[in-house]
C-alpha positions as a printed Julia matrix, in Angstrom:
445×3 Matrix{Float64}:
 -16.5   -19.28  -222.71
 -19.94  -19.03  -221.12
 -20.15  -22.22  -219.09
 -23.9   -22.03  -218.59
 -24.48  -21.56  -222.31
 -22.38  -24.61  -223.18
 -24.08  -26.69  -220.48
 -27.51  -25.57  -221.62
 -26.78  -26.86  -225.1
 -25.49  -30.16  -223.74
 -28.49  -30.57  -221.44
 -30.81  -30.07  -224.4
 -28.98  -32.73  -226.43
 -28.21  -35.17  -223.59
 -30.95  -34.61  -221.02
 -31.0   -38.32  -220.09
 -27.3   -38.45  -219.22
 -26.91  -36.95  -215.71
 -23.53  -38.53  -214.87
 -22.02  -37.25  -218.11
 -23.4   -33.74  -217.58
 -22.07  -33.72  -214.01
 -18.56  -34.64  -215.17
 -18.55  -32.03  -217.93
 -19.82  -29.28  -215.62
 -17.05  -29.9   -213.08
 -14.36  -29.63  -215.74
 -15.8   -26.57  -217.49
 -16.12  -24.59  -214.25
 -12.52  -25.44  -213.34
 -10.96  -24.52  -216.69
 -13.08  -21.46  -217.53
 -10.5   -18.81  -216.58
  -7.6   -20.56  -218.28
  -9.66  -21.27  -221.39
 -10.63  -17.63  -221.74
  -6.95  -16.68  -221.75
  -6.55  -18.59  -225.01
  -8.73  -17.06  -227.76
  -7.25  -19.57  -230.2
  -9.07  -22.31  -228.26
 -12.38  -20.51  -228.72
 -11.76  -19.98  -232.44
 -11.01  -23.69  -232.92
 -14.09  -24.65  -230.84
 -11.96  -26.83  -228.55
 -14.67  -27.13  -225.88
 -17.42  -27.98  -228.33
 -15.21  -30.72  -229.8
 -13.89  -31.92  -226.45
 -17.3   -32.6   -224.87
 -18.44  -34.82  -227.74
 -16.91  -38.3   -228.11
 -15.11  -38.97  -231.36
 -17.29  -42.05  -231.78
 -19.69  -44.25  -229.83
 -20.2   -47.94  -230.57
 -23.36  -49.58  -229.2
 -24.17  -53.19  -229.96
 -26.29  -56.1   -228.81
 -24.64  -59.05  -227.07
 -26.68  -62.26  -227.41
 -25.46  -65.25  -225.41
 -26.74  -68.57  -224.08
 -26.77  -69.63  -220.42
 -26.15  -73.13  -219.05
 -29.85  -73.99  -219.38
 -29.9   -73.1   -223.05
 -31.82  -69.84  -222.51
 -30.88  -66.92  -224.77
 -30.09  -63.56  -223.16
 -29.43  -60.21  -224.84
 -27.37  -57.43  -223.25
 -26.25  -54.05  -224.55
 -22.55  -53.43  -225.14
 -20.74  -50.1   -225.41
 -17.39  -48.65  -226.41
 -17.16  -44.87  -226.15
 -13.96  -43.66  -227.84
 -13.85  -40.16  -226.47
 -10.58  -38.52  -227.47
  -7.4   -39.71  -229.19
  -5.46  -36.43  -229.36
  -2.5   -37.68  -227.3
  -2.54  -41.39  -228.06
  -4.63  -44.49  -228.8
  -7.86  -44.82  -226.86
  -7.39  -46.31  -223.39
  -9.96  -47.11  -220.74
 -11.62  -49.95  -218.89
 -14.52  -52.28  -219.56
 -17.28  -52.47  -216.94
 -19.76  -55.35  -216.63
 -22.53  -54.25  -214.27
 -26.34  -53.86  -214.45
 -25.97  -50.08  -213.95
 -24.01  -49.62  -217.19
 -25.67  -47.2   -219.61
 -24.59  -44.61  -222.17
 -24.42  -41.75  -219.64
 -22.06  -43.65  -217.35
 -19.9   -44.79  -220.28
 -19.62  -41.22  -221.59
 -18.85  -39.77  -218.17
 -16.13  -42.34  -217.62
 -14.67  -41.84  -221.11
 -14.65  -38.06  -220.63
 -12.93  -38.38  -217.24
 -10.49  -40.93  -218.68
  -9.33  -38.4   -221.28
  -8.0   -36.04  -218.61
  -6.83  -38.79  -216.28
  -4.72  -40.32  -219.02
  -3.31  -36.93  -219.92
  -2.19  -36.46  -216.32
  -0.22  -39.72  -216.33
   2.33  -38.2   -218.8
   1.85  -41.35  -220.95
   0.58  -41.17  -224.59
  -2.97  -42.47  -224.09
  -6.32  -41.12  -225.22
  -9.59  -41.57  -223.34
 -12.26  -44.26  -223.75
 -14.59  -46.51  -221.77
 -16.78  -49.49  -222.47
 -18.75  -52.35  -221.02
 -22.16  -53.96  -220.84
 -25.22  -54.14  -218.56
 -24.3   -57.71  -217.65
 -24.29  -58.98  -214.07
 -21.83  -61.64  -212.95
 -23.89  -62.4   -209.86
 -25.1   -65.99  -209.89
 -23.42  -66.77  -213.21
 -21.18  -69.79  -213.67
 -17.68  -69.53  -215.09
 -18.92  -71.07  -218.34
 -21.69  -68.48  -218.61
 -19.23  -65.66  -217.98
 -16.92  -67.11  -220.63
 -19.7   -67.31  -223.21
 -20.77  -63.75  -222.47
 -17.2   -62.46  -222.8
 -16.78  -64.3   -226.08
 -20.04  -62.87  -227.44
 -19.04  -59.37  -226.3
 -15.64  -59.61  -228.0
 -17.18  -60.86  -231.23
 -18.4   -57.29  -231.73
 -15.8   -55.29  -229.8
 -12.81  -56.7   -231.71
 -13.79  -54.64  -234.76
 -13.01  -51.4   -232.95
  -9.85  -52.13  -230.93
  -6.15  -52.78  -231.49
  -2.74  -52.06  -229.89
  -2.41  -48.77  -231.79
  -6.11  -47.96  -231.92
  -7.88  -48.75  -228.64
  -6.6   -50.8   -225.69
  -9.32  -51.7   -223.15
  -8.6   -52.81  -219.58
 -10.64  -54.16  -216.68
 -12.99  -52.24  -214.41
 -15.94  -53.16  -212.18
 -16.97  -56.72  -213.01
 -14.02  -57.3   -215.32
 -11.03  -58.86  -213.58
  -8.28  -61.24  -214.61
 -10.67  -64.06  -215.47
 -12.79  -61.91  -217.77
  -9.75  -60.33  -219.44
  -8.48  -63.84  -220.16
 -11.74  -64.88  -221.82
 -11.87  -61.63  -223.82
  -8.26  -61.95  -224.96
  -8.7   -65.58  -225.97
 -11.63  -64.69  -228.2
  -9.8   -61.69  -229.69
  -6.83  -63.91  -230.54
  -9.13  -66.49  -232.15
 -10.9   -63.86  -234.26
  -7.8   -61.96  -235.42
  -5.09  -64.64  -235.41
  -2.94  -62.03  -233.63
  -1.2   -62.12  -230.25
  -1.18  -58.41  -229.48
  -1.1   -56.16  -226.44
  -4.72  -55.25  -227.13
  -5.95  -55.65  -223.54
  -4.3   -54.79  -220.23
  -4.76  -56.54  -216.92
  -3.62  -59.8   -218.48
  -2.18  -62.76  -216.58
   1.51  -62.79  -215.72
   2.12  -65.78  -217.99
   0.85  -64.08  -221.14
   1.88  -60.42  -221.11
   0.49  -58.99  -217.9
   2.27  -56.5   -215.67
   3.25  -57.12  -212.08
   1.32  -54.91  -209.6
  -1.59  -54.23  -211.99
  -4.26  -55.56  -209.56
  -2.88  -53.36  -206.76
  -1.98  -50.37  -208.93
  -5.08  -48.19  -208.47
  -4.99  -48.53  -204.68
  -1.21  -48.21  -204.47
  -1.18  -45.12  -206.68
  -3.98  -43.53  -204.67
  -2.02  -43.87  -201.43
   1.13  -42.5   -203.08
  -0.9   -39.46  -204.15
  -2.59  -39.03  -200.76
   0.74  -39.35  -198.97
   2.2   -36.71  -201.27
  -0.73  -34.4   -200.47
  -0.14  -34.8   -196.75
   3.64  -34.39  -197.0
   3.18  -31.2   -199.02
   1.23  -29.85  -196.07
   3.71  -31.2   -193.48
   1.45  -34.03  -192.3
   2.75  -37.56  -191.6
   0.42  -40.39  -192.65
   1.88  -42.71  -190.0
  -0.56  -43.41  -187.2
  -3.52  -41.86  -189.0
  -6.89  -43.64  -189.27
  -8.5   -44.14  -192.68
 -12.14  -44.85  -193.59
 -12.38  -46.76  -196.86
 -15.43  -47.76  -198.89
 -15.65  -50.86  -201.08
 -13.93  -54.23  -200.68
 -12.78  -55.08  -204.21
  -9.36  -54.83  -205.85
  -9.2   -51.04  -205.54
 -10.01  -51.01  -201.82
  -7.74  -54.01  -201.24
  -4.76  -52.26  -202.88
  -5.45  -49.03  -200.98
  -5.66  -50.85  -197.65
  -2.49  -52.82  -198.35
  -0.44  -49.72  -199.17
  -1.96  -47.71  -196.3
  -0.75  -50.4   -193.87
   2.73  -50.32  -195.43
   2.82  -46.55  -194.92
   1.92  -46.92  -191.23
  -1.75  -45.91  -191.29
  -4.71  -47.9   -189.9
  -7.78  -48.63  -192.02
 -10.9   -49.0   -189.89
 -13.72  -49.51  -192.43
 -14.65  -51.34  -195.62
 -18.09  -51.42  -197.23
 -20.39  -53.11  -199.72
 -23.93  -52.67  -201.08
 -25.22  -54.29  -197.88
 -23.6   -51.84  -195.45
 -20.19  -51.32  -193.89
 -17.74  -52.91  -191.47
 -16.1   -50.97  -188.66
 -12.97  -52.66  -187.34
 -11.28  -50.59  -184.61
  -8.3   -52.98  -184.59
  -7.62  -52.22  -188.25
  -8.03  -54.14  -191.5
  -4.58  -55.7   -191.77
  -2.83  -58.98  -192.48
  -5.22  -61.87  -193.06
  -8.15  -59.45  -192.8
  -6.98  -57.59  -195.88
  -6.52  -60.81  -197.81
 -10.0   -61.9   -196.71
 -11.36  -58.98  -198.74
 -10.25  -60.81  -201.88
 -12.08  -63.94  -200.73
 -15.23  -61.87  -200.24
 -14.96  -60.44  -203.75
 -14.18  -63.84  -205.28
 -17.29  -65.33  -203.63
 -19.44  -63.3   -206.03
 -21.98  -62.46  -203.31
 -21.17  -58.73  -203.39
 -21.62  -58.35  -199.6
 -19.14  -57.57  -196.82
 -21.2   -58.71  -193.81
 -19.33  -62.08  -193.53
 -16.23  -60.11  -192.47
 -17.85  -59.36  -189.11
 -18.65  -63.05  -188.64
 -15.06  -63.99  -189.43
 -13.21  -61.5   -187.21
 -14.06  -60.69  -183.61
 -14.11  -57.02  -182.72
 -15.45  -55.98  -186.11
 -19.02  -54.65  -186.27
 -21.38  -54.67  -189.25
 -23.68  -51.69  -189.91
 -26.35  -52.81  -192.41
 -27.61  -50.3   -194.97
 -25.22  -47.57  -193.86
 -22.1   -45.87  -195.19
 -18.66  -45.73  -193.54
 -18.56  -41.91  -193.65
 -20.34  -41.7   -190.29
 -17.25  -43.1   -188.55
 -14.62  -40.68  -187.29
 -11.3   -40.9   -189.16
  -8.4   -38.71  -190.26
  -8.61  -39.65  -193.95
 -11.59  -40.71  -196.08
 -11.22  -42.63  -199.35
 -14.04  -43.51  -201.75
 -13.09  -46.84  -203.35
 -16.43  -48.24  -204.57
 -18.34  -46.39  -207.31
 -19.51  -43.01  -208.63
 -21.46  -40.57  -206.45
 -21.17  -42.77  -203.36
 -20.46  -39.78  -201.1
 -23.18  -37.09  -201.11
 -23.63  -33.67  -199.5
 -24.98  -35.1   -196.21
 -22.03  -37.48  -196.07
 -19.69  -34.54  -196.64
 -21.22  -32.72  -193.68
 -20.69  -35.78  -191.45
 -17.09  -35.98  -192.57
 -16.51  -32.28  -191.97
 -17.85  -32.71  -188.44
 -14.97  -35.14  -187.85
 -12.46  -32.45  -188.9
 -10.66  -34.66  -191.45
  -7.13  -34.11  -192.71
  -7.89  -35.33  -196.2
 -10.63  -36.7   -198.46
  -9.85  -38.33  -201.8
 -11.8   -40.02  -204.57
 -10.26  -43.36  -205.42
 -13.41  -44.36  -207.3
 -14.28  -42.4   -210.45
 -16.29  -39.29  -209.48
 -16.85  -40.84  -206.07
 -18.44  -37.66  -204.7
 -21.51  -35.81  -205.9
 -21.0   -32.25  -207.15
 -22.61  -30.89  -203.97
 -20.26  -32.92  -201.78
 -17.22  -31.63  -203.66
 -18.42  -28.04  -203.32
 -18.79  -28.38  -199.54
 -15.42  -30.06  -199.04
 -13.55  -27.51  -201.16
 -15.43  -24.58  -199.6
 -14.32  -25.84  -196.17
 -10.68  -25.83  -197.43
 -10.3   -29.53  -196.69
  -7.54  -31.27  -198.63
  -9.62  -32.92  -201.35
  -8.51  -34.55  -204.58
 -10.59  -35.89  -207.51
 -10.54  -39.39  -208.95
  -8.95  -38.37  -212.24
  -5.78  -37.58  -210.29
  -5.97  -39.94  -207.3
  -6.88  -43.17  -209.11
  -4.71  -42.64  -212.2
  -2.29  -45.3   -210.93
  -4.44  -48.04  -212.45
  -4.4   -46.72  -215.99
  -0.77  -45.63  -215.57
   0.24  -49.21  -214.83
  -1.91  -50.35  -217.76
   0.13  -47.94  -219.87
   3.3   -49.52  -218.53
   1.88  -52.93  -219.48
   1.32  -51.62  -223.01
   4.96  -50.52  -223.13
   6.2   -53.9   -221.92
   4.03  -55.65  -224.52
   5.4   -53.45  -227.32
   8.98  -54.13  -226.22
   8.33  -57.84  -225.54
   9.74  -57.34  -222.04
   8.57  -58.11  -218.5
   9.68  -55.7   -215.79
  10.16  -56.77  -212.15
   7.87  -55.43  -209.43
  10.5   -52.96  -208.23
  10.71  -51.26  -211.64
   6.94  -51.08  -212.11
   6.48  -49.69  -208.6
   9.24  -47.13  -209.11
   7.64  -45.92  -212.34
   4.2   -45.83  -210.71
   5.56  -43.81  -207.81
   7.17  -41.35  -210.23
   3.97  -40.98  -212.27
   1.82  -40.28  -209.2
   4.41  -37.76  -207.97
   4.29  -36.05  -211.37
   0.48  -35.92  -211.31
   0.55  -34.36  -207.85
   3.1   -31.8   -209.02
   0.85  -30.78  -211.94
  -2.17  -30.44  -209.63
  -0.23  -28.18  -207.26
   1.08  -26.08  -210.17
  -2.38  -25.26  -211.49
  -4.34  -25.53  -208.24
  -2.43  -23.5   -205.65
  -4.35  -20.43  -204.52
  -3.11  -17.15  -203.1
  -3.74  -18.27  -199.51
  -1.67  -21.42  -200.04
  -4.65  -23.81  -200.27
  -4.33  -26.28  -203.15
  -7.55  -26.74  -205.11
  -6.74  -30.2   -206.48
  -9.97  -30.32  -208.49
  -9.04  -27.23  -210.45
  -5.4   -28.27  -210.67
  -6.17  -31.71  -212.11
  -8.75  -30.42  -214.57
  -6.59  -27.56  -215.88
  -3.45  -29.69  -216.2
  -5.26  -32.44  -218.09
  -7.19  -30.0   -220.25
  -4.16  -27.98  -221.34
  -2.32  -31.07  -222.55
  -5.28  -32.35  -224.55
  -6.23  -28.92  -225.9
  -2.71  -28.16  -227.12
  -2.56  -31.54  -228.86
  -5.9   -30.9   -230.53
  -4.74  -27.47  -231.7
  -1.59  -28.94  -233.21
  -3.56  -31.56  -235.2
  -6.02  -29.16  -236.83
  -9.79  -29.48  -237.1
 -10.29  -33.24  -237.03
């Protein structure tokens, strides 16, 4: 495979989709050597088929606000690959949503889901809708309008969406209610549901919990104890909240959180009521973290800046894609970190990843680190199919096992001759091989 030739063709076809092209390039560079050892993959055009989604649904979403004004948003569902199971991936409601971001997330989801060891294909969806300033009734009407189109393309054995940025328990409830009304079916068609109607314990915390299980496994593999270490975290939503909560349980101290308005530095650590206050901030709908500094003495707010300028042992991106760039990577390297991990999807730019890996820092990509969220969604699907509800201890045990298995796969394919583990290569190769072998077995479809 000539990576540049494949990318050139994709750039010609999808020149307006930079996030998607970035995600594809990272994977192709990582898997090139392994791919070329399998001429049967080349003959079956696995790469050419893998980089194109199986189908893309785009639709308008008209809805009416509380004042009677009509609004029209664009909805998406990118069903990328179903070789190993029904499509699975979140829904994102955010003004930044566009086709490039949906395709990048669906592409990444394909490999992430493969790493979980669960039978789930890759997909992603959402709309360019902003919750900011919207009433609960307006959000409900938007969700209902969105589902009036989406329901045609999903089902428990076809495509099972979950939540993502802007889509939490409230939104999942509205979406599920409309799906049930339209289909007359009570099915496990969405994950992230409420406990009373089919949801799984630990789902809100799962992405953050799983990330810390993975990071801890990375450190232990290199004989490093996470206890007593300082951690710089970005974001202040569910993902960051879960990561902070588990980091505290493991004996580490989180010293930063961040939002679009800047970041908080808390030398005493974000723990106890401070961690729970993060949920209050997110629930307020203001999308800012500055009030944290007003609430807790000793914490300092840095407007318009990123937390990566603070010295820490471990750095975790927990907000959004490409939030950590090359300059940020240089600042982090100056602090001589033990570990950097993407908890957000593609949290680092390609240039940042190159610098961190070149410096032999322990670095792991989002498709491995944040797989705990979709893994627990997969466990919710299983519970729904069996009409069972597992206790927290069983869900957590299964989550721990899955993250351990993902780490093991990354080490298997990523360990280099000098002992350094290239987790980017390891995650990409492990996920790719599972999907590619499944595609080979099913013929040219």
